[in-house]
mmCIF file of C-alpha atoms in Angstrom:
data_model
loop_
_atom_site.group_PDB
_atom_site.id
_atom_site.type_symbol
_atom_site.label_atom_id
_atom_site.label_comp_id
_atom_site.label_asym_id
_atom_site.label_seq_id
_atom_site.Cartn_x
_atom_site.Cartn_y
_atom_site.Cartn_z
ATOM 1 C CA LYS A 136 33.993 -63.761 -11.826
ATOM 2 C CA ALA A 137 33.108 -60.699 -10.941
ATOM 3 C CA GLY A 138 32.272 -59.956 -7.112
ATOM 4 C CA VAL A 139 29.021 -58.571 -5.625
ATOM 5 C CA THR A 140 28.658 -54.720 -6.783
ATOM 6 C CA GLN A 141 26.502 -51.951 -5.231
ATOM 7 C CA THR A 142 25.990 -48.519 -6.176
ATOM 8 C CA PRO A 143 26.214 -46.023 -5.449
ATOM 9 C CA ARG A 144 28.850 -46.335 -2.896
ATOM 10 C CA TYR A 145 28.127 -42.804 -1.277
ATOM 11 C CA LEU A 146 24.812 -41.141 -0.691
ATOM 12 C CA ILE A 147 24.183 -37.796 1.088
ATOM 13 C CA LYS A 148 20.701 -37.038 1.882
ATOM 14 C CA THR A 149 18.381 -35.085 4.215
ATOM 15 C CA ARG A 150 15.530 -36.189 6.432
ATOM 16 C CA GLY A 151 12.426 -37.128 4.896
ATOM 17 C CA GLN A 152 14.105 -37.909 1.656
ATOM 18 C CA GLN A 153 13.670 -41.397 0.271
ATOM 19 C CA VAL A 154 16.471 -43.093 -1.330
ATOM 20 C CA THR A 155 16.883 -46.606 -3.594
ATOM 21 C CA LEU A 156 20.242 -48.505 -3.550
ATOM 22 C CA SER A 157 21.342 -51.056 -5.502
ATOM 23 C CA CYS A 158 23.048 -54.618 -5.698
ATOM 24 C CA SER A 159 24.391 -56.961 -8.188
ATOM 25 C CA PRO A 160 25.375 -60.408 -6.969
ATOM 26 C CA ILE A 161 27.624 -62.725 -8.472
ATOM 27 C CA SER A 162 26.444 -63.958 -11.692
ATOM 28 C CA GLY A 163 24.506 -67.599 -10.889
ATOM 29 C CA HIS A 164 23.481 -66.310 -7.267
ATOM 30 C CA ARG A 165 20.229 -66.068 -6.377
ATOM 31 C CA SER A 166 19.775 -64.917 -3.074
ATOM 32 C CA VAL A 167 20.472 -61.263 -2.294
ATOM 33 C CA SER A 168 20.205 -60.097 1.613
ATOM 34 C CA TRP A 169 20.475 -56.810 2.736
ATOM 35 C CA TYR A 170 22.463 -55.378 6.284
ATOM 36 C CA GLN A 171 22.458 -52.377 8.092
ATOM 37 C CA GLN A 172 25.790 -51.957 9.546
ATOM 38 C CA THR A 173 26.543 -49.015 12.501
ATOM 39 C CA PRO A 174 29.183 -48.684 15.200
ATOM 40 C CA GLY A 175 26.894 -49.345 17.652
ATOM 41 C CA GLN A 176 24.736 -52.045 16.481
ATOM 42 C CA GLY A 177 27.041 -54.078 14.079
ATOM 43 C CA LEU A 178 25.494 -55.329 11.004
ATOM 44 C CA GLN A 179 21.721 -56.382 11.271
ATOM 45 C CA PHE A 180 20.185 -58.169 8.820
ATOM 46 C CA LEU A 181 17.262 -56.139 7.103
ATOM 47 C CA PHE A 182 15.572 -59.211 4.318
ATOM 48 C CA GLU A 183 16.265 -61.524 2.124
ATOM 49 C CA TYR A 184 15.211 -62.345 -1.147
ATOM 50 C CA PHE A 185 15.302 -65.150 -3.403
ATOM 51 C CA SER A 186 14.007 -65.957 -6.819
ATOM 52 C CA GLU A 187 12.268 -62.888 -6.432
ATOM 53 C CA THR A 188 10.190 -63.387 -3.424
ATOM 54 C CA GLN A 189 10.853 -61.737 0.240
ATOM 55 C CA ARG A 190 11.952 -65.067 2.278
ATOM 56 C CA ASN A 191 13.224 -63.489 5.382
ATOM 57 C CA LYS A 192 12.489 -60.480 6.741
ATOM 58 C CA GLY A 193 14.493 -58.881 10.202
ATOM 59 C CA ASN A 194 13.205 -56.394 12.453
ATOM 60 C CA PHE A 195 12.849 -53.070 11.110
ATOM 61 C CA PRO A 196 10.158 -50.655 10.100
ATOM 62 C CA GLY A 197 7.921 -50.995 6.822
ATOM 63 C CA ARG A 198 10.024 -47.603 5.359
ATOM 64 C CA PHE A 199 12.901 -50.021 4.485
ATOM 65 C CA SER A 200 11.556 -52.122 1.681
ATOM 66 C CA GLY A 201 13.477 -54.081 -1.123
ATOM 67 C CA ARG A 202 12.755 -56.364 -4.713
ATOM 68 C CA GLN A 203 14.178 -58.485 -6.332
ATOM 69 C CA PHE A 204 14.342 -58.711 -10.200
ATOM 70 C CA SER A 205 14.279 -61.656 -12.616
ATOM 71 C CA ASN A 206 18.010 -61.241 -12.858
ATOM 72 C CA SER A 207 18.439 -61.596 -9.404
ATOM 73 C CA ARG A 208 19.584 -57.902 -8.998
ATOM 74 C CA SER A 209 18.288 -56.070 -6.106
ATOM 75 C CA GLU A 210 17.127 -52.745 -4.897
ATOM 76 C CA MET A 211 16.386 -51.734 -1.347
ATOM 77 C CA ASN A 212 14.220 -48.323 -0.743
ATOM 78 C CA VAL A 213 13.934 -46.623 2.181
ATOM 79 C CA SER A 214 11.399 -43.932 2.463
ATOM 80 C CA THR A 215 11.391 -40.810 4.980
ATOM 81 C CA LEU A 216 14.582 -40.631 6.010
ATOM 82 C CA GLU A 217 15.648 -40.436 9.507
ATOM 83 C CA LEU A 218 18.976 -39.034 11.318
ATOM 84 C CA GLY A 219 19.178 -42.977 12.306
ATOM 85 C CA ASP A 220 19.472 -44.093 9.142
ATOM 86 C CA SER A 221 22.845 -42.902 8.397
ATOM 87 C CA ALA A 222 24.824 -46.216 8.176
ATOM 88 C CA LEU A 223 26.561 -48.279 5.505
ATOM 89 C CA TYR A 224 24.004 -50.642 3.769
ATOM 90 C CA LEU A 225 25.690 -54.173 2.766
ATOM 91 C CA CYS A 226 24.173 -56.665 0.250
ATOM 92 C CA ALA A 227 25.473 -60.029 0.205
ATOM 93 C CA SER A 228 24.860 -62.912 -2.516
ATOM 94 C CA SER A 229 25.081 -66.718 -2.120
ATOM 95 C CA SER A 230 23.678 -69.501 -4.732
ATOM 96 C CA ASN A 231 20.909 -70.516 -2.892
ATOM 97 C CA GLY A 232 20.628 -69.047 0.394
ATOM 98 C CA GLY A 233 18.367 -71.858 1.756
ATOM 99 C CA GLN A 234 21.314 -73.981 3.268
ATOM 100 C CA PHE A 235 23.029 -72.445 6.535
ATOM 101 C CA THR A 236 26.778 -73.622 5.075
ATOM 102 C CA ASP A 237 25.674 -71.421 2.168
ATOM 103 C CA THR A 238 28.598 -68.825 1.554
ATOM 104 C CA GLN A 239 27.363 -65.327 1.658
ATOM 105 C CA TYR A 240 29.742 -63.552 -0.258
ATOM 106 C CA PHE A 241 29.699 -59.038 0.201
ATOM 107 C CA GLY A 242 29.667 -55.970 -1.633
ATOM 108 C CA PRO A 243 31.315 -52.870 -0.785
ATOM 109 C CA GLY A 244 28.340 -51.193 0.718
ATOM 110 C CA THR A 245 26.591 -47.872 0.360
ATOM 111 C CA ARG A 246 27.759 -45.589 2.607
ATOM 112 C CA LEU A 247 24.413 -43.678 3.301
ATOM 113 C CA THR A 248 24.819 -40.058 5.368
ATOM 114 C CA VAL A 249 20.920 -38.526 6.442
ATOM 115 C CA LEU A 250 21.555 -34.830 7.307
ATOM 116 C CA GLN B 34 19.968 -58.337 24.995
ATOM 117 C CA LYS B 35 21.666 -59.069 22.310
ATOM 118 C CA GLU B 36 21.899 -62.666 20.441
ATOM 119 C CA VAL B 37 25.699 -62.190 19.882
ATOM 120 C CA GLU B 38 28.154 -60.259 22.143
ATOM 121 C CA GLN B 39 31.375 -59.126 21.213
ATOM 122 C CA ASP B 40 33.703 -56.751 22.332
ATOM 123 C CA PRO B 41 34.695 -53.744 20.321
ATOM 124 C CA GLY B 42 38.058 -53.533 21.289
ATOM 125 C CA PRO B 43 39.985 -51.949 20.011
ATOM 126 C CA LEU B 44 42.872 -54.159 20.087
ATOM 127 C CA SER B 45 46.186 -53.105 19.326
ATOM 128 C CA VAL B 46 49.141 -55.597 19.206
ATOM 129 C CA PRO B 47 53.122 -55.689 18.037
ATOM 130 C CA GLU B 48 53.855 -57.883 15.180
ATOM 131 C CA GLY B 49 53.966 -61.554 15.674
ATOM 132 C CA ALA B 50 51.842 -61.451 18.710
ATOM 133 C CA ILE B 51 48.855 -64.315 19.111
ATOM 134 C CA VAL B 52 45.624 -62.406 19.128
ATOM 135 C CA SER B 53 42.759 -64.042 20.660
ATOM 136 C CA LEU B 54 38.846 -62.683 19.451
ATOM 137 C CA ASN B 55 35.707 -63.684 21.480
ATOM 138 C CA CYS B 56 32.058 -64.067 20.945
ATOM 139 C CA THR B 57 29.545 -64.910 23.323
ATOM 140 C CA TYR B 58 25.728 -65.540 22.206
ATOM 141 C CA SER B 59 22.692 -66.428 24.116
ATOM 142 C CA ASN B 60 20.814 -68.462 21.229
ATOM 143 C CA SER B 61 21.265 -72.206 22.149
ATOM 144 C CA ALA B 62 19.844 -72.955 18.695
ATOM 145 C CA PHE B 63 22.563 -71.467 17.106
ATOM 146 C CA GLN B 64 24.942 -74.204 15.083
ATOM 147 C CA TYR B 65 26.417 -72.745 12.229
ATOM 148 C CA PHE B 66 29.456 -70.386 13.043
ATOM 149 C CA MET B 67 31.644 -67.798 11.145
ATOM 150 C CA TRP B 68 34.663 -65.430 11.570
ATOM 151 C CA TYR B 69 34.544 -62.566 8.981
ATOM 152 C CA ARG B 70 37.435 -60.264 8.547
ATOM 153 C CA GLN B 71 36.249 -56.441 7.200
ATOM 154 C CA TYR B 72 39.014 -53.971 5.849
ATOM 155 C CA SER B 73 38.233 -50.467 5.760
ATOM 156 C CA ARG B 74 36.295 -49.230 3.047
ATOM 157 C CA LYS B 75 34.883 -52.870 1.843
ATOM 158 C CA GLY B 76 32.902 -55.190 2.852
ATOM 159 C CA PRO B 77 33.390 -58.726 5.336
ATOM 160 C CA GLU B 78 34.733 -61.541 3.792
ATOM 161 C CA LEU B 79 34.679 -64.657 4.981
ATOM 162 C CA LEU B 80 37.500 -66.022 7.009
ATOM 163 C CA MET B 81 36.627 -69.799 8.743
ATOM 164 C CA TYR B 82 32.945 -71.397 9.298
ATOM 165 C CA THR B 83 32.720 -74.475 11.517
ATOM 166 C CA TYR B 84 29.443 -76.117 12.624
ATOM 167 C CA SER B 85 30.758 -78.424 15.775
ATOM 168 C CA SER B 86 32.233 -77.598 18.915
ATOM 169 C CA GLY B 87 36.059 -78.230 19.005
ATOM 170 C CA ASN B 88 38.983 -76.282 16.970
ATOM 171 C CA LYS B 89 39.558 -76.337 13.260
ATOM 172 C CA GLU B 90 42.777 -74.431 11.745
ATOM 173 C CA ASP B 91 43.505 -72.937 8.757
ATOM 174 C CA GLY B 92 46.843 -71.797 8.477
ATOM 175 C CA ARG B 93 47.677 -68.915 10.964
ATOM 176 C CA PHE B 94 43.794 -69.011 11.909
ATOM 177 C CA THR B 95 42.190 -71.349 14.465
ATOM 178 C CA ALA B 96 38.609 -71.204 15.396
ATOM 179 C CA GLN B 97 36.844 -72.491 18.384
ATOM 180 C CA VAL B 98 33.287 -73.447 19.546
ATOM 181 C CA ASP B 99 32.201 -74.313 22.998
ATOM 182 C CA LYS B 100 28.761 -74.614 22.544
ATOM 183 C CA SER B 101 28.145 -75.633 26.844
ATOM 184 C CA SER B 102 29.525 -72.145 27.804
ATOM 185 C CA LYS B 103 27.961 -70.230 24.210
ATOM 186 C CA TYR B 104 31.370 -68.881 23.268
ATOM 187 C CA ILE B 105 33.582 -69.190 20.191
ATOM 188 C CA SER B 106 37.163 -67.541 19.356
ATOM 189 C CA LEU B 107 39.224 -66.886 16.848
ATOM 190 C CA PHE B 108 42.928 -66.660 17.139
ATOM 191 C CA ILE B 109 45.419 -65.645 15.256
ATOM 192 C CA ARG B 110 49.349 -66.945 15.153
ATOM 193 C CA ASP B 111 52.119 -65.130 14.061
ATOM 194 C CA SER B 112 50.079 -61.520 13.720
ATOM 195 C CA GLN B 113 51.281 -59.336 10.405
ATOM 196 C CA PRO B 114 49.991 -55.984 9.673
ATOM 197 C CA SER B 115 48.011 -57.183 7.148
ATOM 198 C CA ASP B 116 45.830 -58.682 9.647
ATOM 199 C CA SER B 117 44.784 -55.298 10.906
ATOM 200 C CA ALA B 118 40.958 -55.126 10.058
ATOM 201 C CA THR B 119 37.812 -55.427 11.955
ATOM 202 C CA TYR B 120 36.474 -59.124 12.967
ATOM 203 C CA LEU B 121 33.253 -60.308 12.852
ATOM 204 C CA CYS B 122 31.787 -63.222 14.499
ATOM 205 C CA ALA B 123 28.328 -64.780 12.838
ATOM 206 C CA MET B 124 26.179 -67.121 13.380
ATOM 207 C CA SER B 125 22.930 -68.935 12.386
ATOM 208 C CA THR B 126 20.645 -71.906 13.115
ATOM 209 C CA ASN B 127 20.699 -74.854 10.767
ATOM 210 C CA THR B 128 16.631 -74.084 9.771
ATOM 211 C CA GLY B 129 17.672 -70.311 8.318
ATOM 212 C CA ASN B 130 19.468 -68.673 6.021
ATOM 213 C CA GLN B 131 19.490 -65.456 8.573
ATOM 214 C CA PHE B 132 22.998 -64.486 9.937
ATOM 215 C CA TYR B 133 23.636 -62.863 13.370
ATOM 216 C CA PHE B 134 26.452 -60.735 13.514
ATOM 217 C CA GLY B 135 28.452 -59.200 16.266
ATOM 218 C CA THR B 136 29.631 -55.869 16.347
ATOM 219 C CA GLY B 137 33.123 -56.311 15.371
ATOM 220 C CA THR B 138 36.409 -56.076 17.167
ATOM 221 C CA SER B 139 38.711 -53.564 15.447
ATOM 222 C CA LEU B 140 42.554 -55.087 15.384
ATOM 223 C CA THR B 141 45.843 -53.049 14.416
ATOM 224 C CA VAL B 142 48.973 -55.014 14.367
ATOM 225 C CA ILE B 143 52.136 -52.869 15.051
ATOM 226 C CA PRO B 144 55.015 -53.488 12.518
#
């Protein structure tokens, strides 16, 4: 079974621009979660989608948004980029996401650098 | 105060040493505890999970949870250079699917 894939792997943008990141979950998985990873804050939860609906949301500003398509693929968008948005953005998929024992499988991440 | 605290290290040990990695947490509602390993340029991968106090063993790895002290540990016996990675603790309540992560501890095992 193919793992979680994320595109692009690396991205360089300038302040004020917007960016869209893509995540393809493991086949059959319906839950996709997004995280931001920085050295100082670690992994911080952005949001989780299940069957095209956002089920959970972390404490990030409205500039961070996402969506999920009918094939479970998910996109994350960040508008009006700030220097502090430079981070590794990780996507994780799980089969149901509704059970706390449901294992999350992470992709390799997209490294975003904002200049 | 962050809900999950983890010493970032870095931690450097000789091959064969016993490694102890620790996290503390503040939310007594956390019921499910996990350890992830993250190699450079990779996403985290699940090592172990447990949802009760006490010890859980898997090969060279032992996860320990003390809910009364809100303290979890991961022990690595006979550490190998291939164990060199960042180790992240994570936890969640039993009602949600949101995981709270520590910042990770960087471990280097020297041959």
